[in-house]
Coordinates of C-alpha atoms in Angstrom, one line a residue:
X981 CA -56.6 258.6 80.0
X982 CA -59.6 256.5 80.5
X983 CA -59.8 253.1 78.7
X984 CA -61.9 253.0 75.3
X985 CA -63.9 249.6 74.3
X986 CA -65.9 248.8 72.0
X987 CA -68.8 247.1 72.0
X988 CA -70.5 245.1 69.1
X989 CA -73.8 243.4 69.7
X990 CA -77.4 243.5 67.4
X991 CA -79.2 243.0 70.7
X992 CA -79.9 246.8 72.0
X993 CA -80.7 245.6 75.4
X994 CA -77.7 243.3 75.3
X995 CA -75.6 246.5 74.5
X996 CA -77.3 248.4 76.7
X997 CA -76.5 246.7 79.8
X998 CA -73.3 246.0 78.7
X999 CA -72.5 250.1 78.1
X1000 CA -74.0 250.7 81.2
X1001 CA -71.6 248.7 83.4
X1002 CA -68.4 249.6 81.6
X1003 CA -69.5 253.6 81.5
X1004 CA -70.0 252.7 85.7
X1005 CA -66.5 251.0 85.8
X1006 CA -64.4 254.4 84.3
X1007 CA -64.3 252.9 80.7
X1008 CA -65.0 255.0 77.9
X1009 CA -67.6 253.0 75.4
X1010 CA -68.2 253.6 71.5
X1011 CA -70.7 251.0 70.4
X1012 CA -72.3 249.3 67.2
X1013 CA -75.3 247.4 66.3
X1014 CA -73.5 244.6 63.8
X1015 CA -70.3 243.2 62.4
X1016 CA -69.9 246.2 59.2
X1017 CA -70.4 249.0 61.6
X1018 CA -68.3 247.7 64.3
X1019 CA -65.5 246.7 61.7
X1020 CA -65.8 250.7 60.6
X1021 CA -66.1 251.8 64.3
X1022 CA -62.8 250.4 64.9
X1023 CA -60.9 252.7 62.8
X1024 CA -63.0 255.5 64.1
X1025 CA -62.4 255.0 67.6
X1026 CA -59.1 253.1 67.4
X1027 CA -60.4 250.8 70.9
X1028 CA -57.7 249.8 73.8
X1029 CA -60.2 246.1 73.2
X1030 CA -63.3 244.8 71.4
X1031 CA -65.7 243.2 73.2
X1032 CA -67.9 241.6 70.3
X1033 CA -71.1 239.3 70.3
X1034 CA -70.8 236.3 67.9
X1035 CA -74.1 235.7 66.4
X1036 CA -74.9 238.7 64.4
X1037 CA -76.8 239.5 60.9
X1038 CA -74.6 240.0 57.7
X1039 CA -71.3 239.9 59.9
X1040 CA -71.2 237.6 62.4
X1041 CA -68.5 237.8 65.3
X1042 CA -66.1 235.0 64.2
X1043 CA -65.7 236.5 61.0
X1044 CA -64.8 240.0 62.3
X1045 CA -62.6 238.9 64.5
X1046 CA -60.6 237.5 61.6
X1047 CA -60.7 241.0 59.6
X1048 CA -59.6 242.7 62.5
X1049 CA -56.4 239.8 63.1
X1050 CA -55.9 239.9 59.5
X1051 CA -55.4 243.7 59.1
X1052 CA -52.0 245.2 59.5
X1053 CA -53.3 248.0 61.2
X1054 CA -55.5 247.0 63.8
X1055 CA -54.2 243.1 64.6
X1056 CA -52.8 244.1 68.0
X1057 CA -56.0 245.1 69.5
X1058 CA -57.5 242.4 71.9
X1059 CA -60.6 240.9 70.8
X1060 CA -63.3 238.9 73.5
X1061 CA -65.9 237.2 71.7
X1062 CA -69.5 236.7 73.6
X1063 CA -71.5 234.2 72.9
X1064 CA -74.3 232.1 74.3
X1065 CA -72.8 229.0 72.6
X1066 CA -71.0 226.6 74.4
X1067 CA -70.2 223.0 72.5
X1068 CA -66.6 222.3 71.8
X1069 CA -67.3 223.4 68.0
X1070 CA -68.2 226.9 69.0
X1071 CA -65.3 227.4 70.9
X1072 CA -63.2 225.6 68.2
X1073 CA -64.7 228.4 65.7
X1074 CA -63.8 231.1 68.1
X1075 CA -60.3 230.0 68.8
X1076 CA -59.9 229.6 65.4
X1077 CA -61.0 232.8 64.2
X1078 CA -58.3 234.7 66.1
X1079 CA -59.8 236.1 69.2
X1080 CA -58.0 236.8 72.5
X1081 CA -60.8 235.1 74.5
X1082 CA -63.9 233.2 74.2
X1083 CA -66.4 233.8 77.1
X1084 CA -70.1 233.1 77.5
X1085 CA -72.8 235.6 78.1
X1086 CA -73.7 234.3 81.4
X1087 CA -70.7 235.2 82.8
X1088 CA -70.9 237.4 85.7
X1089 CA -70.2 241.1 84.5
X1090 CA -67.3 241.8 87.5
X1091 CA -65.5 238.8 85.6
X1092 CA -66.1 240.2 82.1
X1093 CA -64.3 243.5 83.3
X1094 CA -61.5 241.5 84.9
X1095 CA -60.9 239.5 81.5
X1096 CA -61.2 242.5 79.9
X1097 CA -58.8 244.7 82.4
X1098 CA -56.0 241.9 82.0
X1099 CA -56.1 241.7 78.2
X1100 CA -55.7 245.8 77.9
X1101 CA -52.6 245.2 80.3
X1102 CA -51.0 243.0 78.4
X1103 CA -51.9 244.7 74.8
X1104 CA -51.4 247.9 75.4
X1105 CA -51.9 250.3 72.8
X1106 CA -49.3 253.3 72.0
X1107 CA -50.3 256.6 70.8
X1108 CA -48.5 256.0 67.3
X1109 CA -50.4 252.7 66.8
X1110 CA -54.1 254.5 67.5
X1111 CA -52.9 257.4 65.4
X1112 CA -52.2 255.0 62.5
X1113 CA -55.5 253.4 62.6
X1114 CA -57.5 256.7 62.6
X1115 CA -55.8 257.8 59.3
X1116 CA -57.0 254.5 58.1
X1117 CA -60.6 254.8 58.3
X1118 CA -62.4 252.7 56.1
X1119 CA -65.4 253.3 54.0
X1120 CA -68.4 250.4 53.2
X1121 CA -66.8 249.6 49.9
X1122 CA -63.4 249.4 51.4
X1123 CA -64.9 246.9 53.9
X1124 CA -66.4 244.9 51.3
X1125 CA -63.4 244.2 49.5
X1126 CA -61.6 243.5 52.3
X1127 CA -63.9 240.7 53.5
X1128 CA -63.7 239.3 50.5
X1129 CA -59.5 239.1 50.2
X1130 CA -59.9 237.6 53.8
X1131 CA -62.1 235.0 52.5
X1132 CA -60.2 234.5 49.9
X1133 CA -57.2 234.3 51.2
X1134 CA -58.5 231.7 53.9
X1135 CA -59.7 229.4 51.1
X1136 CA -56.3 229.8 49.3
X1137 CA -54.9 227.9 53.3
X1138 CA -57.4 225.6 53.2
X1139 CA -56.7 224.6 49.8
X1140 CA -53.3 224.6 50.2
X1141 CA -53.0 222.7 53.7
X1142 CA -54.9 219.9 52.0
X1143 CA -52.7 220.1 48.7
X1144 CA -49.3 219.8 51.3
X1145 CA -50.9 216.9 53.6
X1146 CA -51.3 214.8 50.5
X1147 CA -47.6 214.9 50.2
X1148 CA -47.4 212.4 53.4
X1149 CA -47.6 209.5 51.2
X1150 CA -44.2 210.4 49.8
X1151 CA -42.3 210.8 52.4
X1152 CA -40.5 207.6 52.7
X1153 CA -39.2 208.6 49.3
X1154 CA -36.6 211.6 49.0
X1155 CA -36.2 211.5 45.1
X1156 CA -40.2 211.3 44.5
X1157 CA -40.9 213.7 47.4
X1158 CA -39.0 216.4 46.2
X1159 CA -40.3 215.9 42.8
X1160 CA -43.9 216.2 44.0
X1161 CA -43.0 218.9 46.2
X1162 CA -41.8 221.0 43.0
X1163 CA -44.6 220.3 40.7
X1164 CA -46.9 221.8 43.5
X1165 CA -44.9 224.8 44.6
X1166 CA -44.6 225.3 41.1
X1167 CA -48.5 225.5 40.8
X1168 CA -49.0 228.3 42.8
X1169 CA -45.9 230.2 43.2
X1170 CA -43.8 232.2 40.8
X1171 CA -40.2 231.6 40.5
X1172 CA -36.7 230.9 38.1
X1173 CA -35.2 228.7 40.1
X1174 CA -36.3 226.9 43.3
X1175 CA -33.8 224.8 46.2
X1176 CA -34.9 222.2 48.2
X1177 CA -32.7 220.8 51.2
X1178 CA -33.4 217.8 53.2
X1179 CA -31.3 217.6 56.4
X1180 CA -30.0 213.6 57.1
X1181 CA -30.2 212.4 60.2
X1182 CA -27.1 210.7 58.8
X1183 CA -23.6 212.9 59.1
X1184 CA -21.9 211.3 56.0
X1185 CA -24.5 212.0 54.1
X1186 CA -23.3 215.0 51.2
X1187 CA -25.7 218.3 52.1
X1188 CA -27.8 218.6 48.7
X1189 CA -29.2 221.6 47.2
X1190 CA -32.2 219.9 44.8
X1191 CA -33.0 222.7 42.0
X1192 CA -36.5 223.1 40.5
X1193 CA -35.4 225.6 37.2
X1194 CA -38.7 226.5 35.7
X1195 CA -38.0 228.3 32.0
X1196 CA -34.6 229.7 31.5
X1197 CA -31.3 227.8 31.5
X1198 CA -29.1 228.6 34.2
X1199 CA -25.2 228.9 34.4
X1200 CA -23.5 226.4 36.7
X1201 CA -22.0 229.5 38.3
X1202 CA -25.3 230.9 39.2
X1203 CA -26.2 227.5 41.1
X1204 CA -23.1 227.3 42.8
X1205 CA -23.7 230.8 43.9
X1206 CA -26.9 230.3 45.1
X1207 CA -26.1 226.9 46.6
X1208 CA -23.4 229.1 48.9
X1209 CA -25.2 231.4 50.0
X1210 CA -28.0 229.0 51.1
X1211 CA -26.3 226.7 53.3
X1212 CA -24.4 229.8 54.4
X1213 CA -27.8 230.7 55.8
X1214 CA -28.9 227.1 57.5
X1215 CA -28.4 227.5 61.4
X1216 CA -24.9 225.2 62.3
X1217 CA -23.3 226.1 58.9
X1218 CA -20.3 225.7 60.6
X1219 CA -20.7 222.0 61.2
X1220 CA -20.7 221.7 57.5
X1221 CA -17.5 222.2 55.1
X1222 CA -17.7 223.3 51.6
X1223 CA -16.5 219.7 50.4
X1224 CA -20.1 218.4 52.0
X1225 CA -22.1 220.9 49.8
X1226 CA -24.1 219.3 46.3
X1227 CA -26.7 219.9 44.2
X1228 CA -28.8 218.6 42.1
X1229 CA -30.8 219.5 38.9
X1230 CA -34.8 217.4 39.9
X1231 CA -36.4 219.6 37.0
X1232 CA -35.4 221.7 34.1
X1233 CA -37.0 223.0 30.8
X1234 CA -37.0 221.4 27.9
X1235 CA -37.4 224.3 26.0
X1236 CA -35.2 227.2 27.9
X1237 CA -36.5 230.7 27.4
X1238 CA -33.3 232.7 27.5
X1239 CA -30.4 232.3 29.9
X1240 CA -29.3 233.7 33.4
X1241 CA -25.6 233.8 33.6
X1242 CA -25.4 235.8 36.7
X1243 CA -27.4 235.8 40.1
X1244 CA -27.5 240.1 39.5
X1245 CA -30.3 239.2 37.1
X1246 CA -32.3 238.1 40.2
X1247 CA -34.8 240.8 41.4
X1248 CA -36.4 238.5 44.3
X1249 CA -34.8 236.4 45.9
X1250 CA -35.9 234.3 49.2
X1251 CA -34.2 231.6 51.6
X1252 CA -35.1 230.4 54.8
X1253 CA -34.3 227.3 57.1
X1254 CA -36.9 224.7 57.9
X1255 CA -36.4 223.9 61.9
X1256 CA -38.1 221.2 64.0
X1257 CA -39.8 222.1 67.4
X1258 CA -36.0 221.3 69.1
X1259 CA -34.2 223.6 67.4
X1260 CA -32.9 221.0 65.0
X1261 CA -32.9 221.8 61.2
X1262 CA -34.8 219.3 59.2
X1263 CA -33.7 221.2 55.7
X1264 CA -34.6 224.6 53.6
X1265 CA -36.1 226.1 50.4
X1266 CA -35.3 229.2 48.6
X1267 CA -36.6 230.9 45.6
X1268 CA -35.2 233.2 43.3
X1269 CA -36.7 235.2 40.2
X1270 CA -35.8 237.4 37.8
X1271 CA -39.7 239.4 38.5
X1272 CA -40.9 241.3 41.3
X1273 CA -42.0 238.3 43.5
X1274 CA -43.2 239.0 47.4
X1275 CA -42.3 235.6 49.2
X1276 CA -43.6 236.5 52.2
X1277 CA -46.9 237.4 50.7
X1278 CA -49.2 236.6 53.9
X1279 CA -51.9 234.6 51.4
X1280 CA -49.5 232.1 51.0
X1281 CA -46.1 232.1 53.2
X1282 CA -47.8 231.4 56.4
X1283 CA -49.3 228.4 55.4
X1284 CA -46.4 227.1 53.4
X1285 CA -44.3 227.3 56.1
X1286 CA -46.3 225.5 58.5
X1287 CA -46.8 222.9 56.2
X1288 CA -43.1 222.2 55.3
X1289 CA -42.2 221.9 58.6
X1290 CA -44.8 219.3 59.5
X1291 CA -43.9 217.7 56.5
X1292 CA -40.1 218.0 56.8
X1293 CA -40.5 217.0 59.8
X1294 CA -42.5 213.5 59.5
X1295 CA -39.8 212.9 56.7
X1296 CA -37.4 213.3 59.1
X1297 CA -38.7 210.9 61.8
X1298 CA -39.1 208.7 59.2
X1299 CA -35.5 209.0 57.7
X1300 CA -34.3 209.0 61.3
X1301 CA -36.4 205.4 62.2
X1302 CA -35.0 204.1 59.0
X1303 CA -31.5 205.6 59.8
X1304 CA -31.3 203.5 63.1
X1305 CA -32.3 200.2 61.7
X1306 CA -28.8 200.3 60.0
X1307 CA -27.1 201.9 62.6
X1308 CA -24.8 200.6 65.1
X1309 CA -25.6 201.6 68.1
X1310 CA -22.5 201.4 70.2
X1311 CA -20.2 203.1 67.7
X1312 CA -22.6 205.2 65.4
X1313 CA -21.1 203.6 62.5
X1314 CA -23.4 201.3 59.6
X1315 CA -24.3 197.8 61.1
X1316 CA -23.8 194.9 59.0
X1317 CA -27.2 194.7 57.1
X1318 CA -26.6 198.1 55.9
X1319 CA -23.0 196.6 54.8
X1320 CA -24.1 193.8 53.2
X1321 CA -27.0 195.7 51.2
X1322 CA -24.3 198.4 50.4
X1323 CA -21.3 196.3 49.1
X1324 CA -24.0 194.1 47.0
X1325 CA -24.6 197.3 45.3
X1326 CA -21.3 198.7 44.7
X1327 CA -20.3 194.9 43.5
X1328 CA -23.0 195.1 40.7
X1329 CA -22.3 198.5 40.3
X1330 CA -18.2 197.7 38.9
X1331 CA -19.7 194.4 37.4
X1332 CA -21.9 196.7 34.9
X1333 CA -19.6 199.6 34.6
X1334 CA -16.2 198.8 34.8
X1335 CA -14.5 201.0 37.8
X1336 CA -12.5 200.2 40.9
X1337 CA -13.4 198.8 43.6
X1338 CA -11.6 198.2 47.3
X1339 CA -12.6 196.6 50.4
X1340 CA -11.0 196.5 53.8
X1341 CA -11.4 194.5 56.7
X1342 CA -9.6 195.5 60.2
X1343 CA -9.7 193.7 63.3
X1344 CA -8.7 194.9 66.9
X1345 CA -5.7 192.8 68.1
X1346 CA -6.4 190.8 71.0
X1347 CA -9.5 192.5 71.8
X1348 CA -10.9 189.6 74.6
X1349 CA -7.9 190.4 76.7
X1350 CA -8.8 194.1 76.6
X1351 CA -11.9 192.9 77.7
X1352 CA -11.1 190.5 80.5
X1353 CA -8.2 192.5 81.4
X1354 CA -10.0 196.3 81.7
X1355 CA -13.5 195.4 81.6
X1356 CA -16.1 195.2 79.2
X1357 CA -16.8 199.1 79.9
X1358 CA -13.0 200.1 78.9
X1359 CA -13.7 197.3 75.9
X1360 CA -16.5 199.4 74.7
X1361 CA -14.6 202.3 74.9
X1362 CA -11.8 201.3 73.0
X1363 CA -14.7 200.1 70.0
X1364 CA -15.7 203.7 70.1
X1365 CA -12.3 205.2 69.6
X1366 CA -10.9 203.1 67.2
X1367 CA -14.5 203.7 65.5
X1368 CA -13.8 207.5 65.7
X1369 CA -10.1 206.8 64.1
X1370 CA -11.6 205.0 61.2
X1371 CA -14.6 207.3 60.5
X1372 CA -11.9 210.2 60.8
X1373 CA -9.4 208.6 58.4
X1374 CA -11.6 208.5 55.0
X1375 CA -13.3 210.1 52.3
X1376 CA -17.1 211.0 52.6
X1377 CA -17.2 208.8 49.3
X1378 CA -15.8 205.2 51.3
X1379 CA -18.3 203.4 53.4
X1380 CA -17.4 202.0 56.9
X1381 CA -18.8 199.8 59.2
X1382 CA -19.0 197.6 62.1
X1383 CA -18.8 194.1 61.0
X1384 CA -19.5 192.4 64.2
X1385 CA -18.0 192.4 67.3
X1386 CA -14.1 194.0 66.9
X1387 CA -14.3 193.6 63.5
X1388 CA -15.2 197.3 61.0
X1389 CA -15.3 197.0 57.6
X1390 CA -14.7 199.9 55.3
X1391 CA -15.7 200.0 51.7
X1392 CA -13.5 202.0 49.2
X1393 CA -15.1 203.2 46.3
X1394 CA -13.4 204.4 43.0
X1395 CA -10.3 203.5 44.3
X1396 CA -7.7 201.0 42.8
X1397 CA -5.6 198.7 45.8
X1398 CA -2.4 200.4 45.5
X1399 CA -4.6 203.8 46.8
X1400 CA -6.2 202.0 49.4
X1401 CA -2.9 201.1 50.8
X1402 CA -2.0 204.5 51.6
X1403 CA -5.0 205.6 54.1
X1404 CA -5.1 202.0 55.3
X1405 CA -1.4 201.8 56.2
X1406 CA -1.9 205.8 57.6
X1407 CA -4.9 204.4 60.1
X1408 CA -3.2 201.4 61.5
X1409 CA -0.1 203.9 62.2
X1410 CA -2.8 205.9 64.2
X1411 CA -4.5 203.7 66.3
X1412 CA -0.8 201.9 67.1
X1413 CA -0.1 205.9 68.6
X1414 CA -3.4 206.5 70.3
X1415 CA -3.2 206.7 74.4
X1416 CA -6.4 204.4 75.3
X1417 CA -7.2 206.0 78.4
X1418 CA -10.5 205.5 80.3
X1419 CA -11.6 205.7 83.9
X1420 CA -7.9 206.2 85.0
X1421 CA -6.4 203.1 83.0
X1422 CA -4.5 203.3 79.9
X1423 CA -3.2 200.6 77.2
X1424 CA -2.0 200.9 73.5
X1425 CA -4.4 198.9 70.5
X1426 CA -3.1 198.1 67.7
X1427 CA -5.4 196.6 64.2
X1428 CA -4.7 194.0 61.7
X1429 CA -6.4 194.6 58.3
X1430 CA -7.2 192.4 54.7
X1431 CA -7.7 194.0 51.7
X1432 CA -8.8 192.9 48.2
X1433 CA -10.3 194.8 45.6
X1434 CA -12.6 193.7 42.5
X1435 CA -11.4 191.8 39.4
X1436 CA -13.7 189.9 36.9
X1437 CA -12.3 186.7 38.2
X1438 CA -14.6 187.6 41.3
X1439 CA -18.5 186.6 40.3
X1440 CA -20.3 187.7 43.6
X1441 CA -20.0 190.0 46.1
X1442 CA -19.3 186.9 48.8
X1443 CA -16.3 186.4 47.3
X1444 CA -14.8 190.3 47.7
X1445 CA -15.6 189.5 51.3
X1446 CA -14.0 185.9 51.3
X1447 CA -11.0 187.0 49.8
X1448 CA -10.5 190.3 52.2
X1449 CA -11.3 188.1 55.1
X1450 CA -8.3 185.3 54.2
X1451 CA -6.0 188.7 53.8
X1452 CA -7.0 189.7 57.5
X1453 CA -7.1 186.2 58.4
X1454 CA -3.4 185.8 57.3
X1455 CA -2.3 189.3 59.1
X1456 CA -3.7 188.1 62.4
X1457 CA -1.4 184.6 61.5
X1458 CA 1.4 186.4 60.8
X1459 CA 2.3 188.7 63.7
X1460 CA -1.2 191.0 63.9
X1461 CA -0.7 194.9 63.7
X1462 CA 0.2 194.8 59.9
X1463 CA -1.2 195.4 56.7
X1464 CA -2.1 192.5 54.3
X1465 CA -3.6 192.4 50.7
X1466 CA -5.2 189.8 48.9
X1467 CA -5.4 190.2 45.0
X1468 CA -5.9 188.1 41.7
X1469 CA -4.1 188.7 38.3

């Protein structure tokens, strides 16, 4: 079966000499004089490629070329645009506008025909696809209407690309940014409830679920349901356990219209992950209403997309940047800035509304004699284990960090002394077990730790920290590898 093109140019002699040397290289060639005709000859003739001029009357060839790549029926077909253009912004256009190549009219024909061959090797088109687009052929108010919805529907991306870009300036912000986020998706898209996850460069972070519900109140069954089966569908679930898994309420109506008790009552529903370049996942959305709702509606889901993960993505860099500043390097664990900004917190925090309130300090025994003895390698080593034993050893609710040099410091939130004792007294067991072995040398560690907790005898933040740091002081003087707390009555 010979090849069929089609060839769209106003200039007859243009189209002439172009039909003339295809006809002499074996192709078979329909023709058309402008943009409308050639739009209807493609459903007519159902074309292995288009070979279409650019500057045309009424439909010009930048424009077709978009019908044609934004049609279900006909997108696969290759598209070369011709033009006699040749500035960056002309090839920018045609790019732009979908097409398969761009090529100038100059070109020698022999390398025309050799674009062309290549492009129909690469596209082919089956029998089933070219019968489809023959029962499809379109009329001139058919086209019409369709080059309206494309124009439409381009100026609906526009719109919306600008709308998401001027969400950047929220991005160091997760609270506001979501916020923002939901009263524009809510502008344009229909929905009962909406979820918003922002992945944490940060493991200990909780995995949160932030829920935009729009008019009806919504059981807390419903959102734990849906919260489920959303992280069930984020790629490296299996990193996550269900303990991690939150959600929060960002906006609800004041004036609910009716009730949903049960996710049944959905009749759309949509999730999907949002993934960096890398593979990495920077967070998700999902939608779900109670109405006929097509989420992947091409006006809008392309474009959304795109712009989420640019977004998400320039949040994450950001969170990441910020992440590392109070980051330990070596250990992975907070650094002391972030500890002293966190337990200033927590300290006004039980001063305002009365809770409990624990701090630990823990020292590895004898640690410059690890180092001399071993090396500062085998030293470094031993910082990252007993780091691991610690992180491993508490709630997602307690804080920990590396003080300085041997010295981690773990913050215990909501927890009286006498509980403290228990997972403190349970670590320094541990680490007293634990083989140290590294580059074929082995030794045994062992910790001394202070505690103290919060009393209102205690009026700053520097005195929690004093008073833990006599309690380890006094450990270390009294035989090291032992538990000691420090408390006022």
């Amino acid at each position: 079966m010979s090849k069929r093109i089609l060839l769209i140019d106003d200039s007859k002699t243009q189209l002439q000499y172009l039909k003339m040397n295809f006809e002499k290289a074996g192709f078979e060639v329909v023709t058309a004089s402008d943009g409308s005709e050639g739009y209807r000859a493609v459903f007519e003739s159902a074309p292995d490629v288009i070979l279409s001029d650019i500057v045309m009357p009424k439909l010009n060839g930048l424009r077709l070329c978009r019908l044609i790549k934004n049609s279900d029926i006909i997108d696969k077909i290759p598209v070369v645009l011709l033009t006699v253009l040749d500035k960056k912004l002309d090839k920018f256009w045609g790019n732009k506008s979908g097409a398969d190549k761009f090529i100038l009219k100059t070109e020698e024909f022999s390398n025309i025909e050799a674009i062309v061959n290549k492009l129909i090797e690469a596209n082919p088109i089956s029998d089933e696809y070219r019968a489809n687009i023959l029962k499809n052929v379109q009329t001139g108010d058919f086209l019409d209407s369709t080059i309206d919805s494309t124009l439409s529907a381009f100026l609906m991306s526009s719109v919306l690309s600008s709308e998401f870009r001027g969400l950047n300036q929220y991005i160091s912000h997760d609270s506001a940014f979501i916020l923002e986020l939901c009263k524009f998706i809510n502008t344009f898209l229909e929905y009962d409830v909406m979820g918003i996850f922002l992945n944490s460069p940060d493991n200990n972070e909780k995995k949160i679920l932030n829920f935009d519900i729009e008019n009806a109140q919504v059981s807390s069954f419903v959102l734990e349901k849906i919260k489920r089966d959303f992280f069930l569908q984020m790629p490296d679930v299996t990193k996550f356990s269900t303990r991690e898994f939150a959600h929060s309420i960002v906006m609800a109506p004041e004036n609910p219209s009716g009730s949903i008790k049960n996710v049944s009552e959905f009749k759309s529903s949509y999730i999907f992950p949002i993934i960096a370049s890398d593979s990495s996942l920077l967070g998700g959305i999902c939608f779900y209403s109670r109405n006929d709702v097509n989420y992947k509606d091409k006006n809008f889901h392309d474009t959304m997309v795109n712009e989420l993960t640019s977004l998400f993505q320039l949040r994450y860099v950001y969170s990441s940047t910020e992440y590392l500043s109070v980051t330990d390097g070596l250990t992975g664990l907070y650094n002391r800035r972030h500890f002293e900004n966190s337990i200033e917190r927590e300290f006004m925090r039980v001063k305002r509304y009365p809770a409990d309130l624990s701090l630990a300090m823990l020292d590895i025994d004898f640690f410059k004699k690890i180092n001399d003895t071993y090396g500062h390698q085998f030293g470094d080593y031993v910082l990252k284990q007993v780091a691991n034993l610690v992180n491993g050893s508490f709630r997602k609710t307690d804080m920990i960090y590396r003080y300085g040099g041997e010295e981690f410091v773990i913050i215990l939130t909501e927890t009286p002394i006498e509980n403290a004792l228990i997972p403190l007294e349970r670590l320094r067991e541990k680490v007293e077990s634990f083989k140290f072995s590294y580059n074929g040398q082995e030794t045994n560690v062992t910790i001394s730790i202070g505690l103290s907790c919060y009393n209102k005898d205690l009026t700053s933040y520097n005195m929690l920290i004093e008073s833990t740091d006599k309690a380890l002081y006094h450990a270390k003087q009294t035989g090291r590898n032992k538990l000691v707390t420090t408390s006022y009555e």
